[in-house]
PDB file of C-alpha atoms in Angstrom:
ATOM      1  CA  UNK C 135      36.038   5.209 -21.969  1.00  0.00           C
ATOM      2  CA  UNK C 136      32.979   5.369 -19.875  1.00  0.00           C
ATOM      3  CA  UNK C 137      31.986   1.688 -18.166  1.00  0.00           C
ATOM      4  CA  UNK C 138      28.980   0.373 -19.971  1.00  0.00           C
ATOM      5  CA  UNK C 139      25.344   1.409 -18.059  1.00  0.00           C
ATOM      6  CA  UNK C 140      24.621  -1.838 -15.659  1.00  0.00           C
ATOM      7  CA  UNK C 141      21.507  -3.697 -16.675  1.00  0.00           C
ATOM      8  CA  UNK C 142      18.154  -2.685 -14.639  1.00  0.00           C
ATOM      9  CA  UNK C 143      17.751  -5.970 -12.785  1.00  0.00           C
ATOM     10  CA  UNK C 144      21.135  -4.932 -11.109  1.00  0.00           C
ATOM     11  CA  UNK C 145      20.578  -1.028 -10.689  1.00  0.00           C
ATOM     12  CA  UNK C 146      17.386  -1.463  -9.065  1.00  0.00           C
ATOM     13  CA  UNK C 147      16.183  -3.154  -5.880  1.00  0.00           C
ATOM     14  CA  UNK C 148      13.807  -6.164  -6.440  1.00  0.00           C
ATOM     15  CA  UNK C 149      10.143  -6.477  -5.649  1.00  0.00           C
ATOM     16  CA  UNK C 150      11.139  -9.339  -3.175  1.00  0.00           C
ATOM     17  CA  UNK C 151      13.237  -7.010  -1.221  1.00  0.00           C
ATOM     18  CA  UNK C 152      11.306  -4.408  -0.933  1.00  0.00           C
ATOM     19  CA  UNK C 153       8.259  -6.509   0.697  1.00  0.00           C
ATOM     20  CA  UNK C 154      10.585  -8.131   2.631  1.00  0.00           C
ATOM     21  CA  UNK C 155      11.589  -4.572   4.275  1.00  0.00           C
ATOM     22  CA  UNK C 156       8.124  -3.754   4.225  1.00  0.00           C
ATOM     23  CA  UNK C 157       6.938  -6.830   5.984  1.00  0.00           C
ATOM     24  CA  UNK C 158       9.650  -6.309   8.273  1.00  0.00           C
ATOM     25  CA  UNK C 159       9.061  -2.735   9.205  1.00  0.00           C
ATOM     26  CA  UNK C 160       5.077  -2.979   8.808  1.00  0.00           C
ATOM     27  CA  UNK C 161       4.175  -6.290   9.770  1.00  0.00           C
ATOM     28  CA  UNK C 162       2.358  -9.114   7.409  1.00  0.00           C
ATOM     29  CA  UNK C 163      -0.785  -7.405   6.608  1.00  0.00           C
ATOM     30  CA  UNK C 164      -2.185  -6.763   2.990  1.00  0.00           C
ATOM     31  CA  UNK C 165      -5.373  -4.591   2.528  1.00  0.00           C
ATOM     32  CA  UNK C 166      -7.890  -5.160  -0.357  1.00  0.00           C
ATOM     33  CA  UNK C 167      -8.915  -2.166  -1.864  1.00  0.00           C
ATOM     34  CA  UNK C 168     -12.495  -3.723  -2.869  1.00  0.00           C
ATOM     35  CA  UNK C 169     -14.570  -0.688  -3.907  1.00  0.00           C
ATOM     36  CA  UNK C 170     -17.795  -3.674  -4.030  1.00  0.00           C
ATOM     37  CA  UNK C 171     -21.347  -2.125  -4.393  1.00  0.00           C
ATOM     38  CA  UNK C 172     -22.098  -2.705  -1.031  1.00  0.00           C
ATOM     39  CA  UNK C 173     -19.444  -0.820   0.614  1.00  0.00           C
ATOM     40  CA  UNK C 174     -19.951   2.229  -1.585  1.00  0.00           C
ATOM     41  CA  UNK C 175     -23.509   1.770   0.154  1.00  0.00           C
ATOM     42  CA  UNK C 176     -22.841   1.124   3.500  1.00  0.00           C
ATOM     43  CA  UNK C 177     -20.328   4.741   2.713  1.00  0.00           C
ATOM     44  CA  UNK C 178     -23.270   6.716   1.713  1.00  0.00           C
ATOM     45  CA  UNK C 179     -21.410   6.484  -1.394  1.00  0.00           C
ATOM     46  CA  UNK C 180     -22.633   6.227  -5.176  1.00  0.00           C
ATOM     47  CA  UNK C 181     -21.708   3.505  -7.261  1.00  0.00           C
ATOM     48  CA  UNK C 182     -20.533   5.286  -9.577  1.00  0.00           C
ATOM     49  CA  UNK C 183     -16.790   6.867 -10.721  1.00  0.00           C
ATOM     50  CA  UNK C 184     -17.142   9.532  -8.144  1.00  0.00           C
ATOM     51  CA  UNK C 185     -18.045   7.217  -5.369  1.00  0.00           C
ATOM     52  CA  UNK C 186     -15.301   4.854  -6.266  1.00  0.00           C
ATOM     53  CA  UNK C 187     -12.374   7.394  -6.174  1.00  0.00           C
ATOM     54  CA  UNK C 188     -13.323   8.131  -2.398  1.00  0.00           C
ATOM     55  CA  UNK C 189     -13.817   4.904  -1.235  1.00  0.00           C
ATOM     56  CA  UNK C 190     -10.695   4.422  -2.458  1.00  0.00           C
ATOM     57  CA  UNK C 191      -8.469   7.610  -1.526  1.00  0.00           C
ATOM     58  CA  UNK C 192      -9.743   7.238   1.844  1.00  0.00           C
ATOM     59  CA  UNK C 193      -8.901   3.334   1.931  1.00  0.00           C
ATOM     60  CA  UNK C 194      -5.376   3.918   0.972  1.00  0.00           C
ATOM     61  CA  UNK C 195      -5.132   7.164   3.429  1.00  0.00           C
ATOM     62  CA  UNK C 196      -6.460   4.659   6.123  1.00  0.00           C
ATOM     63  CA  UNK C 197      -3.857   2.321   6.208  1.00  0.00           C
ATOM     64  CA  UNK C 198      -1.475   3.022   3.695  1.00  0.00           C
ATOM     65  CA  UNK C 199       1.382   3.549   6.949  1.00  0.00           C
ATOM     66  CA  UNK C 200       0.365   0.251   8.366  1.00  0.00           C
ATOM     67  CA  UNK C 201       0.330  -2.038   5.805  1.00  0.00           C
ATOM     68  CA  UNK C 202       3.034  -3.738   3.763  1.00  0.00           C
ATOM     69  CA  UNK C 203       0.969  -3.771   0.398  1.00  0.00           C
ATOM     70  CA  UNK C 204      -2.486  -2.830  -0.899  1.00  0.00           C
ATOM     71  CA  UNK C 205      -3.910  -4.514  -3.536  1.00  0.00           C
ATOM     72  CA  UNK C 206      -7.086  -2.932  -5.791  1.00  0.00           C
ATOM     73  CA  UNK C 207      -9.308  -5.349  -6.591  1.00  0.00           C
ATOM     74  CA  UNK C 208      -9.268  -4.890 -10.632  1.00  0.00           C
ATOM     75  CA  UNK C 209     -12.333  -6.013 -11.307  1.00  0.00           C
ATOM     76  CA  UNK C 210     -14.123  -3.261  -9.317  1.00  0.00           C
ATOM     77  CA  UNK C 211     -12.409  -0.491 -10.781  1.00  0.00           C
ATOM     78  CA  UNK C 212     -13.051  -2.259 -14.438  1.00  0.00           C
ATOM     79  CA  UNK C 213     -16.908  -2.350 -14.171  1.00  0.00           C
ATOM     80  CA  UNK C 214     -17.118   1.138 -13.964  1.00  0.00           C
ATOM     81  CA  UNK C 215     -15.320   1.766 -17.491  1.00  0.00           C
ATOM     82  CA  UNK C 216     -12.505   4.253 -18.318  1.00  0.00           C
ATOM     83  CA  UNK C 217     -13.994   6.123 -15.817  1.00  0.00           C
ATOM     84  CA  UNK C 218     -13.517   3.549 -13.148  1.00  0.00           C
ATOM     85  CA  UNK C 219      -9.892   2.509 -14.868  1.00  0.00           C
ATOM     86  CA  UNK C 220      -8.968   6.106 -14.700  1.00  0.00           C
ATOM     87  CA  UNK C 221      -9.649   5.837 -11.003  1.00  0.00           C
ATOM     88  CA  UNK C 222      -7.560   2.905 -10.451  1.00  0.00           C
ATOM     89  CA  UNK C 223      -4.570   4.453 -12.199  1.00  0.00           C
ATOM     90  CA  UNK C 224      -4.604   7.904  -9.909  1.00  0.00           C
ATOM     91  CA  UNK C 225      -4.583   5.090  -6.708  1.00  0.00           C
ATOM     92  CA  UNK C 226      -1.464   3.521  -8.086  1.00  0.00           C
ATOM     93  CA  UNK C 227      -0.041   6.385  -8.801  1.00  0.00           C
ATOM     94  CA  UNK C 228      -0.830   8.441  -5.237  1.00  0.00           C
ATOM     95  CA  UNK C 229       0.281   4.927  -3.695  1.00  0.00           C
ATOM     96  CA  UNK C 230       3.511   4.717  -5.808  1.00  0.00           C
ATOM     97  CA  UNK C 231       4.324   8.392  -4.629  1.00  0.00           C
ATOM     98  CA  UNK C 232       3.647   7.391  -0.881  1.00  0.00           C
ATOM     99  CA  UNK C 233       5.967   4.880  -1.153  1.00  0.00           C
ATOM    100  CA  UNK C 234       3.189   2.231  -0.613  1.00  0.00           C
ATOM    101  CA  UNK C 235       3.433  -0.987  -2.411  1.00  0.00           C
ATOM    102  CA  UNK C 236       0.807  -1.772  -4.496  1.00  0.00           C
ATOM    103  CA  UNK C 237      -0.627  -5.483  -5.691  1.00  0.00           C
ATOM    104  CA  UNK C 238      -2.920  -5.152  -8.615  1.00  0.00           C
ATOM    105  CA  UNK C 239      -5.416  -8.140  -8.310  1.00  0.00           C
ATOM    106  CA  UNK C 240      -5.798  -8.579 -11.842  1.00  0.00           C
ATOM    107  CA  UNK C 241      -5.200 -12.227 -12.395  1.00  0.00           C
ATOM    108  CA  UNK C 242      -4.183 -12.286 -16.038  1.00  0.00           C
ATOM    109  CA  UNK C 243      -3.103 -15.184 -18.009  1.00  0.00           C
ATOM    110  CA  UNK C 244      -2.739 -15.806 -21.482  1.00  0.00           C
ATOM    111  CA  UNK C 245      -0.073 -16.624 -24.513  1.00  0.00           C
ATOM    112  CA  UNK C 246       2.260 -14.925 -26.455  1.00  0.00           C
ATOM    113  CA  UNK C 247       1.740 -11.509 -27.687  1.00  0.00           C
ATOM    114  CA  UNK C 248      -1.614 -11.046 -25.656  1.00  0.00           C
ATOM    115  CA  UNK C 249       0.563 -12.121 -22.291  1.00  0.00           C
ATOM    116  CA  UNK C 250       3.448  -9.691 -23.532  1.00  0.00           C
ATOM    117  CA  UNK C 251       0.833  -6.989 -23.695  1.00  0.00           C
ATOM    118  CA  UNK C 252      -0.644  -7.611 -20.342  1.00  0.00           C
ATOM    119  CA  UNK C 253       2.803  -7.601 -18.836  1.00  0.00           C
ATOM    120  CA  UNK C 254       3.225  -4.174 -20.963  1.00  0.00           C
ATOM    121  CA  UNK C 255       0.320  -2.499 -19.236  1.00  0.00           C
ATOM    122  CA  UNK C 256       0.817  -3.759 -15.527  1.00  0.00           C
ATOM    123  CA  UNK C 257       4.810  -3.814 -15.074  1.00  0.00           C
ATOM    124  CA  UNK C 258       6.733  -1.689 -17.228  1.00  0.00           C
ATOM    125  CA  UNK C 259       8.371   1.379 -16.384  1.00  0.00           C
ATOM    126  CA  UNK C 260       6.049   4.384 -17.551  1.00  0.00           C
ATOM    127  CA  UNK C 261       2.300   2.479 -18.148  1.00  0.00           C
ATOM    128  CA  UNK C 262      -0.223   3.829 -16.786  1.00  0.00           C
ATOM    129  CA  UNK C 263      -1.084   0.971 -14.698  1.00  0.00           C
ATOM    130  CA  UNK C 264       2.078   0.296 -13.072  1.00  0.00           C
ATOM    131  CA  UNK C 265       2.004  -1.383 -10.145  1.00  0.00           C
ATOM    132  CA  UNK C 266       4.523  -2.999  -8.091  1.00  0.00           C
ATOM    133  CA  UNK C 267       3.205  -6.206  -8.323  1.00  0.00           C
ATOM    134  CA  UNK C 268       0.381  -8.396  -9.970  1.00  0.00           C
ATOM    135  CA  UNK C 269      -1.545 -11.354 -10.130  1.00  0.00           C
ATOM    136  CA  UNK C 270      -1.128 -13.878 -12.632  1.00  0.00           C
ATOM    137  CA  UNK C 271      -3.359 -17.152 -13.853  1.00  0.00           C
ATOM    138  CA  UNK C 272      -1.424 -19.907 -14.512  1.00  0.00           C
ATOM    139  CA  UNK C 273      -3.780 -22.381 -16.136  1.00  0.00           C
ATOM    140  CA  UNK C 274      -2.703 -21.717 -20.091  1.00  0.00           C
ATOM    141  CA  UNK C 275       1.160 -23.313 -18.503  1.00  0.00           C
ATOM    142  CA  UNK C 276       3.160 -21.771 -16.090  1.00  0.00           C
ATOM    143  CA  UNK C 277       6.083 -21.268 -19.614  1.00  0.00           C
ATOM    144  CA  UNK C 278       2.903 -19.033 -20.774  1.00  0.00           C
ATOM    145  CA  UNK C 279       3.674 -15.959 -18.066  1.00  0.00           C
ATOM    146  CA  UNK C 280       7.115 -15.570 -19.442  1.00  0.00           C
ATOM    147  CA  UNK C 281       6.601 -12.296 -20.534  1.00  0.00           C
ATOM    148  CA  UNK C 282       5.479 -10.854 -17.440  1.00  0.00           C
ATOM    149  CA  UNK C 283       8.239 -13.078 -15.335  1.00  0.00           C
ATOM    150  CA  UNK C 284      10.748 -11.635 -17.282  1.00  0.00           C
ATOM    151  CA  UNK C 285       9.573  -8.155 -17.461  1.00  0.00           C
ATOM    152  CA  UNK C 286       8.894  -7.955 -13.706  1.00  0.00           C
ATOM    153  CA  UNK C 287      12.523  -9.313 -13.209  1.00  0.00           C
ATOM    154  CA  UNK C 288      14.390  -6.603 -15.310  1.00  0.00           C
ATOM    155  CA  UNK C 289      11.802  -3.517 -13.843  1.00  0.00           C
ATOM    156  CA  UNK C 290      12.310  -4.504  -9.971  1.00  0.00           C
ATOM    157  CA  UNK C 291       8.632  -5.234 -10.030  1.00  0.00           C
ATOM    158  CA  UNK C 292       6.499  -9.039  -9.461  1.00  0.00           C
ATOM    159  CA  UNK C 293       4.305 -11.195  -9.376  1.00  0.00           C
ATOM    160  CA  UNK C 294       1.613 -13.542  -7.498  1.00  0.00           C
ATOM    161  CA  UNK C 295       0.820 -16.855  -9.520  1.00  0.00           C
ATOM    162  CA  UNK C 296      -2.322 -18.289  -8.457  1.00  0.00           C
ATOM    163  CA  UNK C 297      -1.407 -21.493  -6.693  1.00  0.00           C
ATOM    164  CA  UNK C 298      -3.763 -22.844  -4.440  1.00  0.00           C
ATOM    165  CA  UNK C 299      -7.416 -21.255  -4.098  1.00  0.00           C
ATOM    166  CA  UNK C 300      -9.990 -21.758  -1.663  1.00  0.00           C
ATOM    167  CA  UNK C 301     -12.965 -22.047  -3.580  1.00  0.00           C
ATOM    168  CA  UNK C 302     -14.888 -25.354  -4.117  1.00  0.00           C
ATOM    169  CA  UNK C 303     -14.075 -25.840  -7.796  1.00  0.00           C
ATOM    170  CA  UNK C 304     -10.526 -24.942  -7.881  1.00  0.00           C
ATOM    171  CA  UNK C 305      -9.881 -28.731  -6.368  1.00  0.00           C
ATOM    172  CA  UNK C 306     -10.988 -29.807  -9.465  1.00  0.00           C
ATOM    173  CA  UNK C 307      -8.157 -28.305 -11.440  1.00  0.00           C
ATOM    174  CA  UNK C 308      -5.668 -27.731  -8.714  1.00  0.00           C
ATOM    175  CA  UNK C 309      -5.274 -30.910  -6.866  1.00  0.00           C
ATOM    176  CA  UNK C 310      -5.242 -33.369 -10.044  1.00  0.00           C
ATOM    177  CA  UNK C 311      -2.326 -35.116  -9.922  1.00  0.00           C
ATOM    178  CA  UNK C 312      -2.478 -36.019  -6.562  1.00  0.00           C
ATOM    179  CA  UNK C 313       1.097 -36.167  -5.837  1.00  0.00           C
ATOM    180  CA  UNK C 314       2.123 -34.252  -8.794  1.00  0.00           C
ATOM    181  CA  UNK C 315      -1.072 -31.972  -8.556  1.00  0.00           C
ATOM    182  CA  UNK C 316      -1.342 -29.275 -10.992  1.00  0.00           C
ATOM    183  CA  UNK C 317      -0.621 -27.193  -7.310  1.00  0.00           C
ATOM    184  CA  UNK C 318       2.773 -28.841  -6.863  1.00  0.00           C
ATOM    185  CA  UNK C 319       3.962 -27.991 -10.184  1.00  0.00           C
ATOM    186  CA  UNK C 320       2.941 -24.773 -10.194  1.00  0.00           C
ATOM    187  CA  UNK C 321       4.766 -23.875  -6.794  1.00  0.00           C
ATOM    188  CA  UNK C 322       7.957 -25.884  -7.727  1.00  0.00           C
ATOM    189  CA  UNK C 323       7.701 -23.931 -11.033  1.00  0.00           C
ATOM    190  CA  UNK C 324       8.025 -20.460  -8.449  1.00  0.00           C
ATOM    191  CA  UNK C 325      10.844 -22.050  -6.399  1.00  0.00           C
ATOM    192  CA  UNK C 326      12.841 -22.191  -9.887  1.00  0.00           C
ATOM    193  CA  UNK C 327      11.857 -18.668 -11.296  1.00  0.00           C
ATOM    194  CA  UNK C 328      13.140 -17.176  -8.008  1.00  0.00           C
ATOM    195  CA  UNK C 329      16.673 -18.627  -7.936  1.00  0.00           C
ATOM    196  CA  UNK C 330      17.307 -15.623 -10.218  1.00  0.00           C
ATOM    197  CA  UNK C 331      16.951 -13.195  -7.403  1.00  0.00           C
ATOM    198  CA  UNK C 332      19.031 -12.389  -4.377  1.00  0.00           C
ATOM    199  CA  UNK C 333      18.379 -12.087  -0.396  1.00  0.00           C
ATOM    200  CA  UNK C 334      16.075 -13.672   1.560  1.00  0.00           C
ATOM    201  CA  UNK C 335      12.669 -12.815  -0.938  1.00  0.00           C
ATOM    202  CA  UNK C 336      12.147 -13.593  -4.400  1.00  0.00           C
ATOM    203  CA  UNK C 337       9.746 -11.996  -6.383  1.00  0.00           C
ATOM    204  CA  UNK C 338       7.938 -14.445  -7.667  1.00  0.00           C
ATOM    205  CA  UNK C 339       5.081 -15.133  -5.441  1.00  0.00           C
ATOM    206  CA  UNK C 340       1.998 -17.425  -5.073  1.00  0.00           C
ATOM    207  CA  UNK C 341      -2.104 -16.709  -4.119  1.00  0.00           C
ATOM    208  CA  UNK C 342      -2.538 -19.608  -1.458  1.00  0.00           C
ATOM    209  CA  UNK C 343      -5.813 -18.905   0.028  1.00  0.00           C
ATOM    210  CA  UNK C 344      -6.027 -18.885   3.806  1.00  0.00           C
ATOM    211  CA  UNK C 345      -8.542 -21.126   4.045  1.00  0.00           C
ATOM    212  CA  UNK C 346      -7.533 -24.031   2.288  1.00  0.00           C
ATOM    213  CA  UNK C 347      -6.798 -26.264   5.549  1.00  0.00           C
ATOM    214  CA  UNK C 348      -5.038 -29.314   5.446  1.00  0.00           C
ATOM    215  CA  UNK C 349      -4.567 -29.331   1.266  1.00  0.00           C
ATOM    216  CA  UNK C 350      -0.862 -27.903   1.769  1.00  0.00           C
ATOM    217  CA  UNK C 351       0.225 -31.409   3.520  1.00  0.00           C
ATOM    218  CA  UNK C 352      -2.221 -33.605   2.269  1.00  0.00           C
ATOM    219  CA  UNK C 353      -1.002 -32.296  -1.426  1.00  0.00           C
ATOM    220  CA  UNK C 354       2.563 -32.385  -0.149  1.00  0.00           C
ATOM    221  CA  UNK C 355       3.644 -28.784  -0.802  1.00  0.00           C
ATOM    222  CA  UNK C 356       6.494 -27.471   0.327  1.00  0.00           C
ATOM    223  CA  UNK C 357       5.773 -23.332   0.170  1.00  0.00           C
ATOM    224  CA  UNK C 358       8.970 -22.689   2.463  1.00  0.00           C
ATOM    225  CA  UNK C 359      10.943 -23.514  -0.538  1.00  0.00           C
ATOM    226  CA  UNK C 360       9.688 -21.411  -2.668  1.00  0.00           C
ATOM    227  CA  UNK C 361      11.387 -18.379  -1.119  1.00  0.00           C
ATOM    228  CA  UNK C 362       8.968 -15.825  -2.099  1.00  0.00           C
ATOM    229  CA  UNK C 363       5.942 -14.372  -0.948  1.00  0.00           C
ATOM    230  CA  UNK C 364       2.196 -15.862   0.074  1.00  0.00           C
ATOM    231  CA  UNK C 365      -0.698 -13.785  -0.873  1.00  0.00           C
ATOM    232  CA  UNK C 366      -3.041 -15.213   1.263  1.00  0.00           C
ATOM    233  CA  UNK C 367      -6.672 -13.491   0.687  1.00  0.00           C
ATOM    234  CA  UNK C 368      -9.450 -15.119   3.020  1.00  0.00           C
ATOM    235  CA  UNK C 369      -8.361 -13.117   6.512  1.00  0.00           C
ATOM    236  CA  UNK C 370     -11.814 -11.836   8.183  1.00  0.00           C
ATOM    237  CA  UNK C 371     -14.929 -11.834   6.302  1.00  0.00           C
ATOM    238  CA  UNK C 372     -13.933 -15.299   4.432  1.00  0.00           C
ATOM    239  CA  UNK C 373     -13.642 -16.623   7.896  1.00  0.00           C
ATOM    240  CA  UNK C 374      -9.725 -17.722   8.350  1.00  0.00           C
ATOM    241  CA  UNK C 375      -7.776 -16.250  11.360  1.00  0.00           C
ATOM    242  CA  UNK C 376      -4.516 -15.524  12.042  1.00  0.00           C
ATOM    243  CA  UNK C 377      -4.085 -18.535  13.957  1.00  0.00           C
ATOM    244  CA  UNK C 378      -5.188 -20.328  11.025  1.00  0.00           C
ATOM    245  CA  UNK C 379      -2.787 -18.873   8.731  1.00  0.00           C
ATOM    246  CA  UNK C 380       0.295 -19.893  11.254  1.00  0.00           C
ATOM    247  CA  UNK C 381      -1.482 -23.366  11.417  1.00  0.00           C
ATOM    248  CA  UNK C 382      -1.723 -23.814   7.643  1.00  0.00           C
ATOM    249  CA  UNK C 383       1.641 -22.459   6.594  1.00  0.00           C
ATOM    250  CA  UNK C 384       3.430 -23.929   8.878  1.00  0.00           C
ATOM    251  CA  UNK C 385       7.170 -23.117   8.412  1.00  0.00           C
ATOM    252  CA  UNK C 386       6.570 -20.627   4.877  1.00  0.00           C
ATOM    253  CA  UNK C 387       4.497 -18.453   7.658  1.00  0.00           C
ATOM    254  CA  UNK C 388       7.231 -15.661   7.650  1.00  0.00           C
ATOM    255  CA  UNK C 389       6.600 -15.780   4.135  1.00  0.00           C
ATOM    256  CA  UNK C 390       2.766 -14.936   4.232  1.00  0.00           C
ATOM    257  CA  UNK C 391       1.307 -11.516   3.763  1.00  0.00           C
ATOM    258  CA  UNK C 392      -1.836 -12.047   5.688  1.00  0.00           C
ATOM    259  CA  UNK C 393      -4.729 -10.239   3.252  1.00  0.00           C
ATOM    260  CA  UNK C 394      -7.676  -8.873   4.577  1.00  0.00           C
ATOM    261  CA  UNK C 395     -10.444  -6.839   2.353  1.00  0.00           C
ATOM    262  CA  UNK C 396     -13.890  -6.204   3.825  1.00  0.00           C
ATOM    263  CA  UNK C 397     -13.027  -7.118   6.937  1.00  0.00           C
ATOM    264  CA  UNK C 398     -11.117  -3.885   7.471  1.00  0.00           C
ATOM    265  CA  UNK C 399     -13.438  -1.674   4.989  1.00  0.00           C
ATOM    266  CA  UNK C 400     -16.679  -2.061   7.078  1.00  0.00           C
ATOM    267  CA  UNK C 401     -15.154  -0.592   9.253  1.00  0.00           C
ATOM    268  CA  UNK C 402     -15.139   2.352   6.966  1.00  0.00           C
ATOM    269  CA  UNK C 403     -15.571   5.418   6.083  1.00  0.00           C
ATOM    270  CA  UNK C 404     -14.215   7.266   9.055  1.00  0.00           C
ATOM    271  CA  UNK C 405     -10.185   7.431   8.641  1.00  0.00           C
ATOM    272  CA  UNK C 406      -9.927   6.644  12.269  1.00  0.00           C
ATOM    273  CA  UNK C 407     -12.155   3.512  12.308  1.00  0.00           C
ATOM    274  CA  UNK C 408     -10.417   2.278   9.197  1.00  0.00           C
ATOM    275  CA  UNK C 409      -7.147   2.224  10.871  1.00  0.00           C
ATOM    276  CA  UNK C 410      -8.537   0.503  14.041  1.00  0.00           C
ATOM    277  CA  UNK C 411      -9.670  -2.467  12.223  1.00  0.00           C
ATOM    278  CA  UNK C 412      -6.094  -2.291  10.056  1.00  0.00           C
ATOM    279  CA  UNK C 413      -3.764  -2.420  13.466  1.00  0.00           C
ATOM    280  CA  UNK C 414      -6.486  -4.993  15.269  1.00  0.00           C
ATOM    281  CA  UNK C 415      -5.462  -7.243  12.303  1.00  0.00           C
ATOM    282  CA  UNK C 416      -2.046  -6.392  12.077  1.00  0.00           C
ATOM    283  CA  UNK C 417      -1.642  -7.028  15.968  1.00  0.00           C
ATOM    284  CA  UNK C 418      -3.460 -11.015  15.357  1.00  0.00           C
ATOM    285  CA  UNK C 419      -1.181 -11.380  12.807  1.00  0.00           C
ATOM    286  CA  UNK C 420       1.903 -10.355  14.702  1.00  0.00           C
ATOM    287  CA  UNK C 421       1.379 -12.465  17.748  1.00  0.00           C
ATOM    288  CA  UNK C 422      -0.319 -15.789  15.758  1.00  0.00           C
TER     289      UNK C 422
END
């Protein structure tokens, strides 16, 4: 008699693990994939479907080899319709081909079925709008992304659950508690989805923004163990540096993926420009 098939979660490498060689190999650096009016603009591009798919082709032939993740900015691709949605899926699937990992800035959160569906359309084997990762609001109870937890687990794919953000009003939801902030619960809610995976990574990760300063200690937030990966948008533009990220993180700074968005794409849209402003960021990341 044949053995019986091994589950997925044990056939196929986890999400953790594979950033964790990417980060490795690569370095920490995430780019945003922000197709923002503006940029299109400053391209000599039109904001429109067309423009969109060559901001974005070029972006990800820019510094798809350097980086350990991109992550499309949703929301960009969504204003623009199917059209713009249609877009989004050839980049994930041109990125999934290269063998680049992909973060889909999505941030969805809601309950029951609805959750089960969004976890349908962004992690399961075969949508559309695969990616290898995505970002996840926890603010309807961290129990509510079960679906997607559980179907990132048994596809090899994961997750970022928005922990700590660096705009103004998040304090105001984030930090109650004081020292059981809504924060601290969230992140000790990651620590305890990610004993189910191996290695060094889990694949459970959290959005820390990498400006938030002092909150991490004055919220007393222990990131380093959490044992999976920081998203940490804010690099460049937003004003944080990489010396700020290794003074804000601390000891969970192996764990960050630095993430810079316009920074980079100004830069844009000559392929060679692109990737100057990708390794300049990489290198400040490397030696912070």
């Amino acid at each position: 008699m044949p053995e019986p098939e091994a589950p997925a979660t044990a056939r196929r490498e986890s999400f953790g693990s594979r950033l964790g060689k990417a980060m490795a190999e690569r370095g920490p650096l995430c780019v945003g994939i922000d197709p923002h009016p503006a940029l299109l603009k400053d391209w000599g591009l039109d904001d429109d479907a067309a423009g969109l798919r060559r901001f974005s082709l070029t972006a990800l032939e820019a510094v798809g080899s350097l980086a350990a993740a991109v992550k499309p900015q949703v929301a960009l691709y969504e204003r623009h319709g199917s059209a713009g949605m249609a877009v989004l899926e050839e980049i994930l699937a041109v990125a999934r081909d290269e063998g680049v990992l992909t973060i889909a800035d999505a941030k969805r959160g809601d309950i029951g079925s609805t959750m089960a569906a969004y976890a349908d359309a962004w992690l399961r084997d075969g949508s559309s709008l695969a990616a290898d990762s995505v970002t996840l609001s926890p603010y309807l109870g961290f129990e509510s992304l079960r679906p997607a937890l559980d179907l990132a687990a048994e596809h090899g794919r994961g997750v970022f659950v928005l922990a700590l953000t660096s705009n103004p009003e998040g304090a105001s939801v984030q930090h109650v508690g004081g020292d059981d902030s809504v924060a601290r619960r969230i992140v000790e809610a990651a620590s305890g989805e990610n004993i189910r995976y191996g290695g060094t990574l889990g694949s459970v990760g959290l959005v820390v923004g990498a400006t938030v300063g002092n909150a991490l200690s004055s919220l007393n937030l222990d990131l380093a163990s959490v044992r999976g990966p920081i998203l940490a948008p804010g690099l460049g533009a937003q004003g944080a540096t990489p010396a700020d990220l290794r003074r804000t993180f601390g000891p969970a700074y192996g764990q960050v993926l630095g993430t810079s968005s316009r920074d980079i794409l100004k830069a844009g849209p000559g392929l060679t420009s692109l990737r100057d402003a990708a390794l300049a960021t990489l290198e400040g990341l490397r030696a912070a």
